[in-house]
Tab-separated table of C-alpha atoms and ligand atoms in Angstrom:
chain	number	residue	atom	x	y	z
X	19	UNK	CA	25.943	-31.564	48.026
X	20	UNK	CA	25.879	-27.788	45.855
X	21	UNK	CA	22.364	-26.787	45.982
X	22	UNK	CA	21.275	-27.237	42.435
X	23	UNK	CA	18.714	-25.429	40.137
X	24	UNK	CA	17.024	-27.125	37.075
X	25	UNK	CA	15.279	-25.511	34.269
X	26	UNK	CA	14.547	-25.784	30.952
X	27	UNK	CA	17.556	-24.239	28.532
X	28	UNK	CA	16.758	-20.825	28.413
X	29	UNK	CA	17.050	-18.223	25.390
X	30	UNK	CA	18.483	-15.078	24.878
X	31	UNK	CA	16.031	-12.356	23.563
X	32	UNK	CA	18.482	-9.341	23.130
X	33	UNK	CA	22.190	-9.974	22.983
X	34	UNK	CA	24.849	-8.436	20.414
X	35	UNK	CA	27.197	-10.330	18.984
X	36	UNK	CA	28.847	-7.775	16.691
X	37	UNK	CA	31.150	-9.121	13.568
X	38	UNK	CA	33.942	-10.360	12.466
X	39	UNK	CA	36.671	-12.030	14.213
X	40	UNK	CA	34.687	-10.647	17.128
X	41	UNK	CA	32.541	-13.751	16.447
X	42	UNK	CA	35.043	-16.475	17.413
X	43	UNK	CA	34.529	-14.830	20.964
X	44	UNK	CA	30.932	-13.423	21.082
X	45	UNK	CA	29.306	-16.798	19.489
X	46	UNK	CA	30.774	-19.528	22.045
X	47	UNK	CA	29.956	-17.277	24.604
X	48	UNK	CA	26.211	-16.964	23.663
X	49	UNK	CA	26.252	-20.748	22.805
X	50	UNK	CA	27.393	-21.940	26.199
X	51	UNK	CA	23.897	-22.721	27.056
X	52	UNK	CA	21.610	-20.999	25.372
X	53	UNK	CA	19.382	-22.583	22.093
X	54	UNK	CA	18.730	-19.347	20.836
X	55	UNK	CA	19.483	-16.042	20.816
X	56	UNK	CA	17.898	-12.561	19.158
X	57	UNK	CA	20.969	-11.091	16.959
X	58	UNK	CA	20.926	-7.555	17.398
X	59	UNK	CA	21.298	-6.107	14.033
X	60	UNK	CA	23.501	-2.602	14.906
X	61	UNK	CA	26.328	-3.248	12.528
X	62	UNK	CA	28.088	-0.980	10.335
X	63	UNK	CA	26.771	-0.757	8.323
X	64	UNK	CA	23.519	-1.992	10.135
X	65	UNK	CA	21.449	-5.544	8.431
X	66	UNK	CA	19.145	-3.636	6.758
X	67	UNK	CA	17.792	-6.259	4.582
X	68	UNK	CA	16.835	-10.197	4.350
X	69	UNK	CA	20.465	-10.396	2.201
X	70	UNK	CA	22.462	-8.873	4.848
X	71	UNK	CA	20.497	-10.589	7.522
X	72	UNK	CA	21.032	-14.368	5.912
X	73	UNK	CA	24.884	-13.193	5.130
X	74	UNK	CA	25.522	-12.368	8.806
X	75	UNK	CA	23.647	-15.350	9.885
X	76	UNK	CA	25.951	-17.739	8.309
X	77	UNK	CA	29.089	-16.169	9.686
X	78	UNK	CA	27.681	-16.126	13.105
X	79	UNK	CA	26.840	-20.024	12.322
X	80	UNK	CA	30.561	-20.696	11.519
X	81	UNK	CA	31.790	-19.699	14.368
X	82	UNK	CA	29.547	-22.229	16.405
X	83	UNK	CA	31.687	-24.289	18.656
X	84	UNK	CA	31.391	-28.106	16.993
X	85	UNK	CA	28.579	-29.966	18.007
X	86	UNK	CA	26.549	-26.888	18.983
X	87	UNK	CA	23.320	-25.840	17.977
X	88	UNK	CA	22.898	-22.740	18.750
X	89	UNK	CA	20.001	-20.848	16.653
X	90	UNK	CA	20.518	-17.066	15.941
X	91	UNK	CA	17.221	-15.216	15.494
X	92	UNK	CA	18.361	-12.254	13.045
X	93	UNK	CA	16.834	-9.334	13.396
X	94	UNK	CA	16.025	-6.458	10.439
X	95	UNK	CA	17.633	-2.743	11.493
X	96	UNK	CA	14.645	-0.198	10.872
X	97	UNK	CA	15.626	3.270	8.951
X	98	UNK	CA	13.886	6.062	7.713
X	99	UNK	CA	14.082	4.182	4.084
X	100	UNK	CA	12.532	0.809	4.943
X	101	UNK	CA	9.600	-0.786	3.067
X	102	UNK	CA	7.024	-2.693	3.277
X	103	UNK	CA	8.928	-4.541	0.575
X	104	UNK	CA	11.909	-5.031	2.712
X	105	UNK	CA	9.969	-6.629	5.475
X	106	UNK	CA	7.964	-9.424	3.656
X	107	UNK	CA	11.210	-10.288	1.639
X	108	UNK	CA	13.087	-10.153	5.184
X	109	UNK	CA	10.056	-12.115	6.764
X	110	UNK	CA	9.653	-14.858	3.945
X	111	UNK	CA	14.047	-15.323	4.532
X	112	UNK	CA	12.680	-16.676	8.166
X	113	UNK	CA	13.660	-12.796	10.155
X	114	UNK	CA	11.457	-13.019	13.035
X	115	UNK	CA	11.816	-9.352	14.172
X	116	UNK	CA	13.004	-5.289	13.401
X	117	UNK	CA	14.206	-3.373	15.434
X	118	UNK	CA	13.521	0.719	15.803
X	119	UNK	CA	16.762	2.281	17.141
X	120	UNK	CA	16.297	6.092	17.753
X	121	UNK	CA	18.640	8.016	15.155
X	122	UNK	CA	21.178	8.544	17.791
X	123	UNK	CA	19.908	6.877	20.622
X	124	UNK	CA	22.694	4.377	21.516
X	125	UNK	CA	25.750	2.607	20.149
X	126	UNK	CA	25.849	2.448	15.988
X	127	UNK	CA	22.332	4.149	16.418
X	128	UNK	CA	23.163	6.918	13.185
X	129	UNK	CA	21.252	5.035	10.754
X	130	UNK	CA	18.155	4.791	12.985
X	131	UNK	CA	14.491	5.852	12.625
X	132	UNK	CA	14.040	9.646	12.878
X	133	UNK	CA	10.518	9.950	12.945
X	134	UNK	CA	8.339	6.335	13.586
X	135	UNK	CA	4.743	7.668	12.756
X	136	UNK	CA	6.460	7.742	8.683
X	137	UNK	CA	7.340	3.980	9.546
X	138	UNK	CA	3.567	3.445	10.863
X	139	UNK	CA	2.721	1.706	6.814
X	140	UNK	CA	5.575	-0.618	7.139
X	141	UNK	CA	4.927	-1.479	10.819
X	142	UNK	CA	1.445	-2.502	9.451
X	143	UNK	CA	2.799	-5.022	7.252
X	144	UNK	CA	5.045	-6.153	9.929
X	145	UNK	CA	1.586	-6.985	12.094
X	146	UNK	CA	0.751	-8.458	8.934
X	147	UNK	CA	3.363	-11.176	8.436
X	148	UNK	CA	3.930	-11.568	11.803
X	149	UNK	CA	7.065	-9.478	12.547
X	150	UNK	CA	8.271	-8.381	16.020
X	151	UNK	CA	8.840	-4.537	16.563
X	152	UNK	CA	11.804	-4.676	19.609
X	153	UNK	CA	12.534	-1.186	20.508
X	154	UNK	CA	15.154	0.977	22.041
X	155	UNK	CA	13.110	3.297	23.961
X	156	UNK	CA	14.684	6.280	24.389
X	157	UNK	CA	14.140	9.420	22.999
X	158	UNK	CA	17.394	11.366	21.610
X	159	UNK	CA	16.163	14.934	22.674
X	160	UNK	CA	19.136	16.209	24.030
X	161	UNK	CA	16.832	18.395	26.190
X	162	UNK	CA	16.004	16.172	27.931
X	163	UNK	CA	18.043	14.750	31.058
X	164	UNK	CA	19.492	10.415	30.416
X	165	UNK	CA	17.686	9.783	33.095
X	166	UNK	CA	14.081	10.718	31.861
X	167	UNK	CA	14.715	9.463	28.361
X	168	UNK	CA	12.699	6.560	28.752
X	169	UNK	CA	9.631	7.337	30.325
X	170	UNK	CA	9.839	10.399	27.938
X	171	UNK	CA	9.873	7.881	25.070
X	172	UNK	CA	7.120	6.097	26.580
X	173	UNK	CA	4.735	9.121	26.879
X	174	UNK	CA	5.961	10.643	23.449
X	175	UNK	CA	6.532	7.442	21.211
X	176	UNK	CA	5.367	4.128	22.378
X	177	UNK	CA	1.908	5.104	23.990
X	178	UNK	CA	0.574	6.178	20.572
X	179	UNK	CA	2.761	3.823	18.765
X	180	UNK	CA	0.740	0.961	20.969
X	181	UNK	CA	-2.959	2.309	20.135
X	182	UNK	CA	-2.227	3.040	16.833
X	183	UNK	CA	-0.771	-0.142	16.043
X	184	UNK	CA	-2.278	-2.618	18.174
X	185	UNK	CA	-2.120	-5.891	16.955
X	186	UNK	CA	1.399	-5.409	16.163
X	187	UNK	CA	3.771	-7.533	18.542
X	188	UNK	CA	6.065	-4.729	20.455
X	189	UNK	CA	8.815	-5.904	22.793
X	190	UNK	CA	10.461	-2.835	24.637
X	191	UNK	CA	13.932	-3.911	25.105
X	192	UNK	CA	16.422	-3.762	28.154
X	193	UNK	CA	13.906	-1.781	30.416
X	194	UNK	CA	15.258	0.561	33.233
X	195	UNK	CA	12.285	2.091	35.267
X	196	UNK	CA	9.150	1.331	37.284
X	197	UNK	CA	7.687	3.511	34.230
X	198	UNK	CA	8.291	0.932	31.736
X	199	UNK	CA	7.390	-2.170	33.722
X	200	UNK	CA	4.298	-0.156	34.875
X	201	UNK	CA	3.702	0.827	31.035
X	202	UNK	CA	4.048	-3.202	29.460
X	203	UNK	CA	1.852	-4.173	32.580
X	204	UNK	CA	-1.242	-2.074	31.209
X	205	UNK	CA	-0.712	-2.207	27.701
X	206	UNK	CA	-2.214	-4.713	25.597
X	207	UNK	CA	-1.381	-8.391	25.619
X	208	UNK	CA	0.806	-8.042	22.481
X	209	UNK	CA	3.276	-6.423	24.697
X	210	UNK	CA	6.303	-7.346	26.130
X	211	UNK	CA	10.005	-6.229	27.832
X	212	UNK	CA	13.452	-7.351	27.909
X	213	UNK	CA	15.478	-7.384	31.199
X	214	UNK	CA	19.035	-7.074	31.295
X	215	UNK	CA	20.851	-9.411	34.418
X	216	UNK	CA	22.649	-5.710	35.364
X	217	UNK	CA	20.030	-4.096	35.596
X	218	UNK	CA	18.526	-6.291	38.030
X	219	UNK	CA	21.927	-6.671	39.882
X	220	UNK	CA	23.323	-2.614	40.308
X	221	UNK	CA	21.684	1.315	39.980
X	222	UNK	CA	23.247	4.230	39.271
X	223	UNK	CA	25.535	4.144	42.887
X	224	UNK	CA	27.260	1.527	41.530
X	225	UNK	CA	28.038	3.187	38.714
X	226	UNK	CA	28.662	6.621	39.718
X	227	UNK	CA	29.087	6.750	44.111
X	228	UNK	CA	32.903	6.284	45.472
X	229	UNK	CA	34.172	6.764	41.384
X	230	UNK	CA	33.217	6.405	38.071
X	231	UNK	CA	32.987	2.531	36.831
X	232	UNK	CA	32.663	2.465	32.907
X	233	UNK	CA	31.936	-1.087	32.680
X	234	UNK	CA	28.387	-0.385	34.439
X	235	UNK	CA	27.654	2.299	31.571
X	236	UNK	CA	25.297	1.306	29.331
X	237	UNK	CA	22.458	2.352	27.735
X	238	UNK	CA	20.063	2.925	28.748
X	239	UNK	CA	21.577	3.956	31.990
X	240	UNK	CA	21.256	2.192	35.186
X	241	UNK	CA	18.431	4.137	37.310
X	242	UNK	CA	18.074	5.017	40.940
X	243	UNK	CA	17.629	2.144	43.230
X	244	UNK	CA	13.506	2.649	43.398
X	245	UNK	CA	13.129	1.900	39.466
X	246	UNK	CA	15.785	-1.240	40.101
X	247	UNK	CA	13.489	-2.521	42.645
X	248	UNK	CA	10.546	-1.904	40.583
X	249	UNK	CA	12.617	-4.063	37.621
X	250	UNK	CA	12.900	-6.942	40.204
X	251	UNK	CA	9.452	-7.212	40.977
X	252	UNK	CA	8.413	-7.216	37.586
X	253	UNK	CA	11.233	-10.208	36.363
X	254	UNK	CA	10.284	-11.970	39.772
X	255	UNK	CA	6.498	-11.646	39.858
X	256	UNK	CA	5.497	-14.344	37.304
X	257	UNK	CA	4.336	-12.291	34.779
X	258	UNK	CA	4.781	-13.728	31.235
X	259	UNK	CA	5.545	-10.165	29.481
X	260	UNK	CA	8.803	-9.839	30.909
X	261	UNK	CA	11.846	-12.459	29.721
X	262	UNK	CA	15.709	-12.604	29.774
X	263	UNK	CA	17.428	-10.573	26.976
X	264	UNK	CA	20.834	-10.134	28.731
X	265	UNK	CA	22.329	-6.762	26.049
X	266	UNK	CA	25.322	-8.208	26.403
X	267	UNK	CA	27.435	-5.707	24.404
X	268	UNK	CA	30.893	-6.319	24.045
X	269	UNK	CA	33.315	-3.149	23.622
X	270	UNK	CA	37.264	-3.163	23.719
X	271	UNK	CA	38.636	-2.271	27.274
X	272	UNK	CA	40.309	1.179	25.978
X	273	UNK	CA	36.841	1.899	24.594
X	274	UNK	CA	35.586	1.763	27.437
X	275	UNK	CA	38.243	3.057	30.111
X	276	UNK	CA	38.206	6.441	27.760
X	277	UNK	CA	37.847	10.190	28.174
X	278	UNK	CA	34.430	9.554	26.352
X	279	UNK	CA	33.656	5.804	26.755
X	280	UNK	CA	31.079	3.453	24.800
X	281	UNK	CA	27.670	2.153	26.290
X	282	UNK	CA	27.563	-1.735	26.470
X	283	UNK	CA	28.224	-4.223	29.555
X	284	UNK	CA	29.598	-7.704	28.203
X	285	UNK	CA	27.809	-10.342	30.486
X	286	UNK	CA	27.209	-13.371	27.815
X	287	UNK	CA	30.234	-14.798	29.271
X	288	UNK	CA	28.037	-15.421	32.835
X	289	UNK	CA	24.728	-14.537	31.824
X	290	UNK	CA	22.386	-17.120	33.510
X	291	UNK	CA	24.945	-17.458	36.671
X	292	UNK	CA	24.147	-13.567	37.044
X	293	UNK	CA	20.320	-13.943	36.709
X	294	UNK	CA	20.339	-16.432	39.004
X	295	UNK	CA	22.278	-14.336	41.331
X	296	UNK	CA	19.276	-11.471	41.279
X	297	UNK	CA	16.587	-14.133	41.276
X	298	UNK	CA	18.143	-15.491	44.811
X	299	UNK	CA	18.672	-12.380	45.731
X	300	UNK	CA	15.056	-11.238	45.743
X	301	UNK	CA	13.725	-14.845	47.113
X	302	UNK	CA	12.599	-16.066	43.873
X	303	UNK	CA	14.935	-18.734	42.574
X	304	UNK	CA	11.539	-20.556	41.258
X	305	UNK	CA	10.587	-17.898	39.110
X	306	UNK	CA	13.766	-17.974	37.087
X	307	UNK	CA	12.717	-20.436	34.671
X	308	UNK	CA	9.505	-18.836	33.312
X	309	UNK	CA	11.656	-15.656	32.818
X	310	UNK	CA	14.520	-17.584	30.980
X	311	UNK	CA	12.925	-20.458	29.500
X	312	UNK	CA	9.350	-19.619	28.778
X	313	UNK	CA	8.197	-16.401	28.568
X	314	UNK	CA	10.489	-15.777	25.693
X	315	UNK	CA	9.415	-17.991	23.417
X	316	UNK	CA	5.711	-18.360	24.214
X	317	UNK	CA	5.571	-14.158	22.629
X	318	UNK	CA	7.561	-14.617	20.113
X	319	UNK	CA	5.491	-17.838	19.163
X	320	UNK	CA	7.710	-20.604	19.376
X	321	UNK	CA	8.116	-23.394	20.733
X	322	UNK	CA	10.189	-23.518	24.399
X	323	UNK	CA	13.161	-25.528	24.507
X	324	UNK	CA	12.728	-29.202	25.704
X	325	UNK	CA	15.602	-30.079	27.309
X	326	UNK	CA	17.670	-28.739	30.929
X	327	UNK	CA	20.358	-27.109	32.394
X	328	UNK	CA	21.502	-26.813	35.646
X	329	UNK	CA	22.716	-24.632	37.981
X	330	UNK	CA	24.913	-25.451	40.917
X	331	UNK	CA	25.825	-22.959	43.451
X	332	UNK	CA	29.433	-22.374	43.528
X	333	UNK	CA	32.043	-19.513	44.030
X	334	UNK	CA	34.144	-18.955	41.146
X	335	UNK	CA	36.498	-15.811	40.211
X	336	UNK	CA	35.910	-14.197	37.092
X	337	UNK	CA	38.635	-13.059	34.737
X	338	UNK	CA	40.024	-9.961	34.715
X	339	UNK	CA	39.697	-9.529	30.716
X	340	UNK	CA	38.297	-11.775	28.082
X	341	UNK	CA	40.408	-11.729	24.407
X	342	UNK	CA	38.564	-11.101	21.736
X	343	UNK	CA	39.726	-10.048	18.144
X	344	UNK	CA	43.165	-8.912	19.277
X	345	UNK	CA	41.365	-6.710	21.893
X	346	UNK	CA	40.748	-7.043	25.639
X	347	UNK	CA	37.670	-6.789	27.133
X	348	UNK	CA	36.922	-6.089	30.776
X	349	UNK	CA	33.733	-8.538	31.483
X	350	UNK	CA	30.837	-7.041	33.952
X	351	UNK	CA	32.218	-8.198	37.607
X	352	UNK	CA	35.866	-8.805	35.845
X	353	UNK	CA	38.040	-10.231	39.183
X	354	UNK	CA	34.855	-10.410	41.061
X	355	UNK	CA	33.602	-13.774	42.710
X	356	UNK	CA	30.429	-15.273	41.092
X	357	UNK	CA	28.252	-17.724	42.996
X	358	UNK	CA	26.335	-19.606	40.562
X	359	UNK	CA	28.054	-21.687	37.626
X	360	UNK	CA	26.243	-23.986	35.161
X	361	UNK	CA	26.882	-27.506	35.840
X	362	UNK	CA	28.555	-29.532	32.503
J	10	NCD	N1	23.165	-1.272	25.525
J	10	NCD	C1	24.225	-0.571	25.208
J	10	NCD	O1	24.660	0.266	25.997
J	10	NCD	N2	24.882	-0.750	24.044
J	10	NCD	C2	24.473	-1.547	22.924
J	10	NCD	C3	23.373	-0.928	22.126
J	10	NCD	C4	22.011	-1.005	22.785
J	10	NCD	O2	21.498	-2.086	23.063
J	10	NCD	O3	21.404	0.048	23.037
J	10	NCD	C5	25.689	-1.790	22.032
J	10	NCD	O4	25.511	-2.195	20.875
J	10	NCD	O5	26.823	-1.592	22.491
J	11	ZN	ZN1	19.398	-0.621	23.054
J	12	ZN	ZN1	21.328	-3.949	23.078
């Protein structure tokens, strides 16, 4: 008998599922087994209103596989020429979040926020209707080395952001150092982080020791192996501010295997099979489901899921490429063995 794991169907707090014909890929992936899913809103053009979040919304619900019901969350894109306005309207059309992407901080970042303390009115209102801020913390001086551009968000950005704002609900998204686990453990209790499944699983050697590996670039960047340890203490220890939001980011293979390649690892494909790879890993298999299946929900103040999946350890191989809208794309571990599959 397969040793077995099971927990309550877990969500997705952070995953892209671009547009498109993209969808007919991105959507069954996400669906496999999760209820929900946060719908990152980094377009282009970007959803910058309750309109272009409802329109996108109802092509990423026809492209559910039959039978499914998958729930996308959709998410508001923060610019420099949001209002207040633009928030209750997105609020009252059932958005649950926005999301503050550095001008230039990551992929389809251009139209981001340029300077937050102007945004500080309309992040009131957000606190106000109840409105998650989820944030891409990185700051887009290009002084300052990749590898420091979160903690330098953190001291710059998000420490005042938190006391100046803090009943507002803040989730800092796809963390990458002991700084910002150490930084969501102090702050307030209306504060919260992401973790991605790779950045529990590789650092920056797997990326960049013995040649360069594209499909482990994303941003932000995988960190040395101190600040991944640090990330799997803080998914394993319990805590309820840190939950699953996977980033999976799909990009077309010759995007990625370029001169000058994009940022994004596609892992919806195998997303809970790779958690639950770390979560062995690091001896805490039992922690797995509050990190999945409850954390999530209980911040963003809904209700957890109330049925089960399981788990069932097993090697399988994982494709070398995925299709998806006439493209290929090269799935994190592509033609690599994975050990955990979800039982049907
Ligand atoms: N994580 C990434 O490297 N890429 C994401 C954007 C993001 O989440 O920052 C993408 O949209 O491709
Ligand atoms: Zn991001
Ligand atoms: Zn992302």
């Amino acid at each position: 008998m397969a040793q077995t794991l099971t927990i309550t169907r877990p969500d997705d707090w952070h995953i892209h599922l671009r547009d498109g014909d993209q969808l007919a890929t991105t959507v069954p992936d996400a669906a496999r087994y999760f209820a929900r899913a946060i719908i990152m809103p980094n377009l282009v053009p970007p959803v910058m209103n309750a309109e272009q979040a409802l329109a996108y919304k109802s092509r990423i619900m026809a492209n559910r596989p039959a039978g499914s019901q998958f729930e996308p969350l959709m998410v508001l894109y923060l610019t420099d020429n949001t209002s207040a306005d633009d928030i209750r309207t997105a609020r009252a059309a059932g958005v649950v979040a926005a999301k503050l992407y550095p001008a230039g901080a990551t992929t389809n970042s251009a139209s981001g926020v340029t300077d937050i303390t102007r945004l500080y009115p309309v992040l009131e209102v957000m606190a106000e209707v109840g409105m998650l801020l989820l944030v891409h913390g990185e700051v887009t001086d290009s002084s300052i080395d990749i590898f420091d551009r979160e903690k330098a968000f953190i001291d710059r950005t998000l420490l005042p952001l938190r006391a100046a704002m803090p009943s507002l609900k803040i989730v800092l998204e796809h963390i990458t150092t002991a700084d910002a686990a150490q930084f969501v453990t102090g702050a307030c209790d209306n504060t919260a982080a992401t973790i991605t499944a790779h950045h529990l699983l590789y650092n920056r050697n797997h990326m960049l020791a013995g040649g360069i590996r594209p499909h482990y670039y994303c941003l932000p960047i995988l960190k040395r192996s101190s600040h991944q340890e640090a990330l799997i203490a803080a998914a394993t220890s319990g805590s309820a501010r840190f939950f699953l939001g996977t980033d999976s980011a799909p990009h077309a293979k010759e995007k990625k295997e370029a001169a000058c390649g994009c940022a994004g690892s596609y892992t919806a494909y195998a997303a809970i099979e790779l958690y639950a790879e770390a979560f062995e890993a690091a001896g805490a298999l039992d922690k797995l489901e509050g990190f999945a299946s409850h954390f999530g929900p209980d911040f963003y103040g809904l209700a957890r899921n109330t049925d089960t999946i399981t788990l069932e350890k097993a090697d399988w191989q994982v494709p070398d490429t995925i299709a998806m809208a006439g493209t290929q794309l090269v799935p994190l571990r592509a033609g690599e063995t994975l050990t955990w599959r979800v039982a049907r």
